[in-house]
Short mmCIF file of C-alpha atoms in Angstrom, two decimals:
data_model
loop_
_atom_site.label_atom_id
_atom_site.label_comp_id
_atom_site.label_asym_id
_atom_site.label_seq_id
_atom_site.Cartn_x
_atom_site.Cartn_y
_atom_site.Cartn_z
CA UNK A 747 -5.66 48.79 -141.38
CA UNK A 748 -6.12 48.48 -137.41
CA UNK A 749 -6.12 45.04 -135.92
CA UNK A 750 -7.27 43.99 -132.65
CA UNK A 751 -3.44 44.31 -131.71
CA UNK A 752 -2.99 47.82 -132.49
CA UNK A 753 -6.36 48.47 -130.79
CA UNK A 754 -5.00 46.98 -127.70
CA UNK A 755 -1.45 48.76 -128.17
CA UNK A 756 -3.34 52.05 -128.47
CA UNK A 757 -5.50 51.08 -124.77
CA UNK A 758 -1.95 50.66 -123.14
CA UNK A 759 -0.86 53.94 -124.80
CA UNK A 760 -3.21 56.39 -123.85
CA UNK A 761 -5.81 54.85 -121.33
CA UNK A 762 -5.51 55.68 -117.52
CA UNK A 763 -3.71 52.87 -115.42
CA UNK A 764 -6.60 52.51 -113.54
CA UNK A 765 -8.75 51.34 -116.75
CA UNK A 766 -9.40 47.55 -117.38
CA UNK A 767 -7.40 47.25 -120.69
CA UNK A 768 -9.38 44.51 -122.70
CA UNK A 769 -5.78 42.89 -123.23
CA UNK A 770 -6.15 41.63 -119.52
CA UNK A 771 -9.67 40.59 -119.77
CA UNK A 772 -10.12 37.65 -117.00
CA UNK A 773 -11.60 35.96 -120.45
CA UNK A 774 -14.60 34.04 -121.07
CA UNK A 775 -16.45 31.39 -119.96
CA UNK A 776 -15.74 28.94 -122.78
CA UNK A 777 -12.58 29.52 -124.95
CA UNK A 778 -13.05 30.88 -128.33
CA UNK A 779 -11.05 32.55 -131.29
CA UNK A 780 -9.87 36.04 -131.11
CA UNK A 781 -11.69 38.49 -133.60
CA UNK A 782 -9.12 40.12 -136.16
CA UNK A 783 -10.12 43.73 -135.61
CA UNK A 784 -11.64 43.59 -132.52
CA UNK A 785 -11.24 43.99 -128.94
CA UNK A 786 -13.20 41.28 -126.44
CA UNK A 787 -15.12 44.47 -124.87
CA UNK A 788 -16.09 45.57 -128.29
CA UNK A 789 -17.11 41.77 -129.73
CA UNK A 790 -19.03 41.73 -126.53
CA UNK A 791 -20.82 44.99 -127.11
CA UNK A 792 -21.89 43.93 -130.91
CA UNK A 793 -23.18 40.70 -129.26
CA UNK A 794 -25.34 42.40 -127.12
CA UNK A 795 -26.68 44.86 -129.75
CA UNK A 796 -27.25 41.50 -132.13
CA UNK A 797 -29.02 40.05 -129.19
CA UNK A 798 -32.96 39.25 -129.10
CA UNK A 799 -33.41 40.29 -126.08
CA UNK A 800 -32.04 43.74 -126.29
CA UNK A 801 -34.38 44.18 -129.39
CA UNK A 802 -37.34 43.39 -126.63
CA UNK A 803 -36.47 45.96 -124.37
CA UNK A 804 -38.16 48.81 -126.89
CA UNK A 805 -41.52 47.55 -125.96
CA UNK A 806 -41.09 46.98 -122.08
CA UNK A 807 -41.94 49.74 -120.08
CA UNK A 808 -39.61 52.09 -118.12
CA UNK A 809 -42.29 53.67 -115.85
CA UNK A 810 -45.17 54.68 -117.22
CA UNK A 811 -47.02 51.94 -118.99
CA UNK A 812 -48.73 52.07 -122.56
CA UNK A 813 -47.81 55.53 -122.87
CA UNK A 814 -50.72 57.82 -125.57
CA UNK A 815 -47.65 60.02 -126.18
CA UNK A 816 -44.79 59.48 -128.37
CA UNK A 817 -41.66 60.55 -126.14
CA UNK A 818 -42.01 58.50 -122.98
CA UNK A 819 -39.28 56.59 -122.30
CA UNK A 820 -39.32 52.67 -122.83
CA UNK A 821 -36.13 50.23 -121.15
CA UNK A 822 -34.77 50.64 -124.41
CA UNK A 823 -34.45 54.54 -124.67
CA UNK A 824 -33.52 54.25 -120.63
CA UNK A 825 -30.57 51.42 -121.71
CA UNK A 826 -29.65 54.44 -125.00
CA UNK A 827 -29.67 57.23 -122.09
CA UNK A 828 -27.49 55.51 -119.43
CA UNK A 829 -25.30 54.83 -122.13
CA UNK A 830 -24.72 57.56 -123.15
CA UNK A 831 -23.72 59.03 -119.72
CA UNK A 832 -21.65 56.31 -119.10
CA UNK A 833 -19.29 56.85 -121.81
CA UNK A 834 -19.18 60.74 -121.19
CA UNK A 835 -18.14 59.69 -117.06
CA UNK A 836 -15.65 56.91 -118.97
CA UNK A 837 -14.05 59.01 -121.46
CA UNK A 838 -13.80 61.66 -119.12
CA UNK A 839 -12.10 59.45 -116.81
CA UNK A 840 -9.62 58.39 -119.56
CA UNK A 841 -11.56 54.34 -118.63
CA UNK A 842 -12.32 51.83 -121.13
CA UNK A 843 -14.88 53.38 -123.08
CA UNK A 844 -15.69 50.10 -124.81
CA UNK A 845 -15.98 47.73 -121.84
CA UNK A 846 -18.29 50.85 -119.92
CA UNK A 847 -20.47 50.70 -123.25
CA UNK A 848 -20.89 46.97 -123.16
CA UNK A 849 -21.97 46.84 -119.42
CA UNK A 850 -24.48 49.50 -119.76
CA UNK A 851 -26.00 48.23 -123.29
CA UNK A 852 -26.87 44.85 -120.85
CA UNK A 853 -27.54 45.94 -117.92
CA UNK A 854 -31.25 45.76 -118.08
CA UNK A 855 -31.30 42.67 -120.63
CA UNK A 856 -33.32 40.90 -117.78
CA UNK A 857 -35.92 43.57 -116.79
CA UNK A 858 -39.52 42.16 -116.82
CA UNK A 859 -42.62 43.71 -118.90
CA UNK A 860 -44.24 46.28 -116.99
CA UNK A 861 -41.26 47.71 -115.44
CA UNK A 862 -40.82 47.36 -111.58
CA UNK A 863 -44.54 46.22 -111.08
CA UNK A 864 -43.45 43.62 -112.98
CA UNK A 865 -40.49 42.91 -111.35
CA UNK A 866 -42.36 42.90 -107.75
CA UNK A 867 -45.02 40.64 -109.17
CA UNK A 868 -42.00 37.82 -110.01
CA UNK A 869 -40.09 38.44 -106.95
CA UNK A 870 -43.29 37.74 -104.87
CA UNK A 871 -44.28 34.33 -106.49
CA UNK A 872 -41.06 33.16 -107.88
CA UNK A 873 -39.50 30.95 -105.24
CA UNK A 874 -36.08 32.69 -103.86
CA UNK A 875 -37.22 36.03 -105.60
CA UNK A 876 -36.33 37.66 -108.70
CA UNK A 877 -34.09 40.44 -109.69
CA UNK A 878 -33.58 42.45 -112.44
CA UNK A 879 -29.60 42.50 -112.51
CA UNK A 880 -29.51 38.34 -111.62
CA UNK A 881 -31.96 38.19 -114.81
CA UNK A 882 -30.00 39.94 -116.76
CA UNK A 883 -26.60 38.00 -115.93
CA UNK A 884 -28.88 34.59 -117.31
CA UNK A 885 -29.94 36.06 -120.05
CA UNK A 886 -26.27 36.40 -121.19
CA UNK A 887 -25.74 33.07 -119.92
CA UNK A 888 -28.35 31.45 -120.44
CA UNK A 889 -30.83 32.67 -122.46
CA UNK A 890 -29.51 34.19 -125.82
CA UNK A 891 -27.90 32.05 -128.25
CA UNK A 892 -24.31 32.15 -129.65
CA UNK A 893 -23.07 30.39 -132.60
CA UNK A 894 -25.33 27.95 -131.93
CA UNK A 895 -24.83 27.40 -128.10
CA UNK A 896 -26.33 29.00 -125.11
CA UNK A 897 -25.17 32.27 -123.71
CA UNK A 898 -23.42 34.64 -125.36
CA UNK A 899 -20.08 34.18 -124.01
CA UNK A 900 -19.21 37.30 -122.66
CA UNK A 901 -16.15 38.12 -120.92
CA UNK A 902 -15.52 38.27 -117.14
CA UNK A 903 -16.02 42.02 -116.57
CA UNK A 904 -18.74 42.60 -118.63
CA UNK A 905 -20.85 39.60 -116.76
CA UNK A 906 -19.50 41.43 -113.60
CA UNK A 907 -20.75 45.16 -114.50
CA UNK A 908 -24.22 42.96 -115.60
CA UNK A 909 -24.58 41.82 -112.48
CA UNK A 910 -23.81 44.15 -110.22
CA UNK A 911 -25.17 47.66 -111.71
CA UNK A 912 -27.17 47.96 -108.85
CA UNK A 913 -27.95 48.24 -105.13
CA UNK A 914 -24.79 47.76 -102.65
CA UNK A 915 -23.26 45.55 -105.15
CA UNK A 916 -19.52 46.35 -105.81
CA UNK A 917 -18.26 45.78 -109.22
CA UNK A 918 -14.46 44.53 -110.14
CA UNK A 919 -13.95 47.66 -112.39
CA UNK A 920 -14.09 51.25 -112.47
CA UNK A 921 -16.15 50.73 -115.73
CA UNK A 922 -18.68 48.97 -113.90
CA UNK A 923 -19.06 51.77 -111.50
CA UNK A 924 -19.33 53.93 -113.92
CA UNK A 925 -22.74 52.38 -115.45
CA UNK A 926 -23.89 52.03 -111.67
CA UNK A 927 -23.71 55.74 -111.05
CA UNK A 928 -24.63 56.26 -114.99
CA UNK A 929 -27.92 54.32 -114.56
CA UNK A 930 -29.24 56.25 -111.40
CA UNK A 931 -28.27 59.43 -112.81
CA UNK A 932 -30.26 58.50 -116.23
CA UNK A 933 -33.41 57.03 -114.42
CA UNK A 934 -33.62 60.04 -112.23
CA UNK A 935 -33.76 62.95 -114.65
CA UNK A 936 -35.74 61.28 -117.50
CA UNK A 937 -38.38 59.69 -115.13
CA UNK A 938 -38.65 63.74 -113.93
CA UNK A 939 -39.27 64.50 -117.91
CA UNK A 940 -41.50 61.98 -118.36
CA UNK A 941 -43.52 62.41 -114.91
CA UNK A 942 -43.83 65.93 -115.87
CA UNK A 943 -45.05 65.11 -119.52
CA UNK A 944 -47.74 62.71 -118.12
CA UNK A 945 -49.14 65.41 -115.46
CA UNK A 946 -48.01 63.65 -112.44
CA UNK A 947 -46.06 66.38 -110.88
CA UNK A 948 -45.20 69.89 -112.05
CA UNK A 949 -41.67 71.44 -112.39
CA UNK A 950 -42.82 73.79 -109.20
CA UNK A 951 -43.28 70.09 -107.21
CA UNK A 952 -39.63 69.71 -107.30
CA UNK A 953 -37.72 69.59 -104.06
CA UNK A 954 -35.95 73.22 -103.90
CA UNK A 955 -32.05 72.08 -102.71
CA UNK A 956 -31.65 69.44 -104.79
CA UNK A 957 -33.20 71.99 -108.16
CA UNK A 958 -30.46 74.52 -106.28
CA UNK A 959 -27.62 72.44 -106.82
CA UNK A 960 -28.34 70.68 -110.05
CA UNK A 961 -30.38 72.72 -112.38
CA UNK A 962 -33.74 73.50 -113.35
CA UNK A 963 -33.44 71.49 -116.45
CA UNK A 964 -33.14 68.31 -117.64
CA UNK A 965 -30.02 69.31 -119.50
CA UNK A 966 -28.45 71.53 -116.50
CA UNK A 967 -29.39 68.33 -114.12
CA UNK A 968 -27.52 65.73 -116.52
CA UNK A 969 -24.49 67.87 -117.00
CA UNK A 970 -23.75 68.78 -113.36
CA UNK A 971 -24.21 65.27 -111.75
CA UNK A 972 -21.93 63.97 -114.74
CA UNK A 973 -19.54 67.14 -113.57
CA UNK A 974 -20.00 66.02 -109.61
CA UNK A 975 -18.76 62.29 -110.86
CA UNK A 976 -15.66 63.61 -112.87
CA UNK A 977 -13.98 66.21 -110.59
CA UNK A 978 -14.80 64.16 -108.11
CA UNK A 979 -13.54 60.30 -109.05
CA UNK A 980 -10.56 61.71 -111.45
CA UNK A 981 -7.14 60.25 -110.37
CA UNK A 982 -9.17 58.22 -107.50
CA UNK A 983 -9.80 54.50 -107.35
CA UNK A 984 -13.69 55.22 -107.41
CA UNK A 985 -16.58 56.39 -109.20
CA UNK A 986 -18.85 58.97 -107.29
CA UNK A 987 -20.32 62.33 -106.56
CA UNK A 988 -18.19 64.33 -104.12
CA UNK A 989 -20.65 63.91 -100.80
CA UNK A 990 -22.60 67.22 -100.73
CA UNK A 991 -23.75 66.17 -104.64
CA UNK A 992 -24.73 62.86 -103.13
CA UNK A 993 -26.58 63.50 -100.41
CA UNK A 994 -28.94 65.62 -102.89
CA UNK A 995 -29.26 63.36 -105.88
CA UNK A 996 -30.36 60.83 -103.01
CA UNK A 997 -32.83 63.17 -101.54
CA UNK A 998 -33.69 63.70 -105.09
CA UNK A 999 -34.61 60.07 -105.76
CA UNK A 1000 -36.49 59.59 -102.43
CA UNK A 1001 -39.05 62.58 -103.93
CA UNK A 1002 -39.42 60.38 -107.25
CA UNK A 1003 -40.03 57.32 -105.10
CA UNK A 1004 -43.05 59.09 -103.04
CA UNK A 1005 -44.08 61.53 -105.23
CA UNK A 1006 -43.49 58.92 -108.69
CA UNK A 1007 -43.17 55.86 -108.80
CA UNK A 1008 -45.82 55.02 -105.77
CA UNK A 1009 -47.82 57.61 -107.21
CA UNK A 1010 -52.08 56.59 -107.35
CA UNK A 1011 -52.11 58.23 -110.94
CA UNK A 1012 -49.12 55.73 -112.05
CA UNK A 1013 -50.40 52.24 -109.61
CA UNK A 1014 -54.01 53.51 -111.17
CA UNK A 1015 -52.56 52.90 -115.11
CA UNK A 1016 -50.82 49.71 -113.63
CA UNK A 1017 -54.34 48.27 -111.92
CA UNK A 1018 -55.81 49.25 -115.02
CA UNK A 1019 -53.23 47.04 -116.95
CA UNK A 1020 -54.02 43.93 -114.40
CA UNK A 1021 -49.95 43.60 -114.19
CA UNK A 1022 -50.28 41.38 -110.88
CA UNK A 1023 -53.37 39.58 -112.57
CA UNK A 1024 -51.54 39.14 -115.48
CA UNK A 1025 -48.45 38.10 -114.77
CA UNK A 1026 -49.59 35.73 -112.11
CA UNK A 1027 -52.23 33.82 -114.16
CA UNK A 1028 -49.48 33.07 -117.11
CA UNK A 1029 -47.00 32.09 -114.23
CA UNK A 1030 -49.71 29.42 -113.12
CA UNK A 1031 -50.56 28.60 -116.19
CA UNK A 1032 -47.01 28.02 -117.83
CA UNK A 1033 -46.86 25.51 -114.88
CA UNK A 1034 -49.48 23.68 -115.36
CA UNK A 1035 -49.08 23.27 -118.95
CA UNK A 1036 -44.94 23.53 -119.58
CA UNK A 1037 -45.47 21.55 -123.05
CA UNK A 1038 -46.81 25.39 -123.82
CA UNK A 1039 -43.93 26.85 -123.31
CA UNK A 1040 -41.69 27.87 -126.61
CA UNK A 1041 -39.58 25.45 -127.80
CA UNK A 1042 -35.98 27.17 -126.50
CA UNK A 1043 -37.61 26.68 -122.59
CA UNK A 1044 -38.13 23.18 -122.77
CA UNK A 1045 -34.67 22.02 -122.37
CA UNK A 1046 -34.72 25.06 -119.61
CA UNK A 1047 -37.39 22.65 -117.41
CA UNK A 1048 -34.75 19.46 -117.55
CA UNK A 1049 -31.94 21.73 -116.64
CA UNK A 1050 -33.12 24.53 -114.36
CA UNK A 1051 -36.48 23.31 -113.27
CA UNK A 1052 -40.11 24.16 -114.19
CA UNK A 1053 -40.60 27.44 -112.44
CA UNK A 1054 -37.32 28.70 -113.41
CA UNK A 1055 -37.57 27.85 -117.20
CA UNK A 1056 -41.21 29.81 -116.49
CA UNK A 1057 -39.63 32.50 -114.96
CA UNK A 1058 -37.21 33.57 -117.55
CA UNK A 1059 -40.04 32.76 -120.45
CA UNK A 1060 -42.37 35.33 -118.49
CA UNK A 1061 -39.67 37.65 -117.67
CA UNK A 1062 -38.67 37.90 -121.50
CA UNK A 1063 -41.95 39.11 -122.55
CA UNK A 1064 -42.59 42.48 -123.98
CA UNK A 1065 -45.70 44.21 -122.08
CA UNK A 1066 -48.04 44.03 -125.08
CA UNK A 1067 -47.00 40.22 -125.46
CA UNK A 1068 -47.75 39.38 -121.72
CA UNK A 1069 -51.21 40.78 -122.24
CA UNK A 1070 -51.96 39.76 -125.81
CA UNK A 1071 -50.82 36.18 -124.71
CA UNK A 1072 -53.08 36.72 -121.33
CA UNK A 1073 -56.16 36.94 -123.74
CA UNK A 1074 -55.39 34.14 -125.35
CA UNK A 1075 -54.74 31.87 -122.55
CA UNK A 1076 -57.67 33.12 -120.32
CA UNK A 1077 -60.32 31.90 -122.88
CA UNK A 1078 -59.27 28.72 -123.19
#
């Protein structure tokens, strides 16, 4: 039988020094009993799985909203996909395969309903702004429920990867850095699938260098930005494309952003959907009538204040729960 102690024997054994061994885990926020046969990273991956709000993100939208197909991504399959390259860059790296696959399983915990739109509609009307990663962070912290108590309790690290998975944030472990460059790699290629599936570009719209260097395919794309990240970060006390590899995956995004995700057939489907309209009118409307709000806020509007505990019950929503509970509200 392996306990928790051989598990962390066998990290010390065979893991690369420059892996966050779970044994030296800066620890939680409140103190707690060691699992038996667990590490902390892996008890705080199987909280996040168990969590509500992971369970949510397979009806919030990725990019394309209300999809008639099948196959389209959702924040769920996008969580599933930068997990999986996360682990391949980790285990690759000889990292902490079970602190990387924590991180990346929460990393969008916090995202809105409707994707970005979403997100831009809260950061506009929420007072300080809104942020996906910040979210995220309180919904580990805050939000879910542990054993009866609020957060989930995670350890150090994996609040750090959380919280800093994005932007010019710098994370306190290679691991981190791993699901920072995991997530843009993920988000890239299958928002290219799934543009392609939904007829907003073709594969002949792709910018040539970047198609030159990577791959035609999805496939070919994934595996030679993952190869970039290896050869590139292995033995070195960071996680990144060598610059050349960079410089293209970034000119590679910039296409998606003009030719994507500002795209008038994709803000068409979202105008359609009344996201703005939407979003706004239950934000108003939550604050003019908090006794509405679900039972686990209320405490939220003592604590927090009104348009925070608001905030986080909006941002929670699934996109068909936004507008189903839109309907309702508007004909009262």
């Amino acid at each position: 039988m392996l306990m928790r102690e051989d598990l962390e024997k066998r990290e010390e054994a065979w893991l690369s020094k420059r892996a966050c061994l779970s044994v030296n885990s800066r620890g939680r926020q409140r103190e707690e009993a060691k699992c038996p046969y667990r590490t902390s990273f892996q008890r705080d991956r199987d909280r996040i799985l168990h969590s509500k709000a992971f369970r949510r993100l397979m009806h919030k939208t990725q990019v394309f909203l209300s999809p008639e197909g099948d196959h389209y991504r959702t924040r769920l399959t996008h969580t599933l996909e930068v997990t999986q390259v996360a682990r391949t860059i980790s285990r690759a790296l000889n990292l902490n395969e079970d602190l990387t696959e924590a991180i990346a399983l929460g990393h969008d915990l916090g995202h809105t309903p409707f994707g970005h739109s979403g997100e831009a509609v809260l950061n506009r009307i929420y007072p300080g702004g809104f942020h996906h990663n910040e979210q995220s962070l309180r919904v580990a912290d805050r939000l879910e429920f542990h054993n009866g108590k609020r957060g989930m309790n995670l350890t150090f690290e994996v609040r750090d990867g959380i919280r800093n998975h994005t932007g010019d944030l710098k994370t306190a472990t290679l691991e981190g850095a791993v699901v920072k460059i995991s997530d843009r790699i993920a988000y890239i290629n299958h928002d290219i699938d799934d543009a392609i599936r939904g007829g907003v570009i073709t594969e002949d719209d792709l910018p040539e260098e970047p198609i030159r260097m990577f791959g035609k395919t999805h496939g070919e794309r994934i595996d030679a930005m993952i190869g970039s990240v290896v050869s590139f970060s292995d033995g070195k006390d960071f996680v990144r494309m060598d610059d050349a590899h960079q410089k293209e995956m970034l000119d590679l995004r910039s296409y998606m952003f003009q030719n994507v995700y500002n795209n008038p057939k994709v803000k068409l489907v979202e105008d359609e959907f009344q996201v703005e309209k939407v979003i706004t009118f239950l934000y108003r409307y939550y604050k003019l009538h908090p006794e509405e709000l679900p039972e686990e806020y209320l405490d939220l509007v003592q604590e927090d204040g009104l348009e925070t505990a608001v905030k986080d019950h909006i941002a929670g929503m699934t996109d068909r729960f936004a507008i189903r509970k839109y309907r309702e509200l508007i004909r009262k």
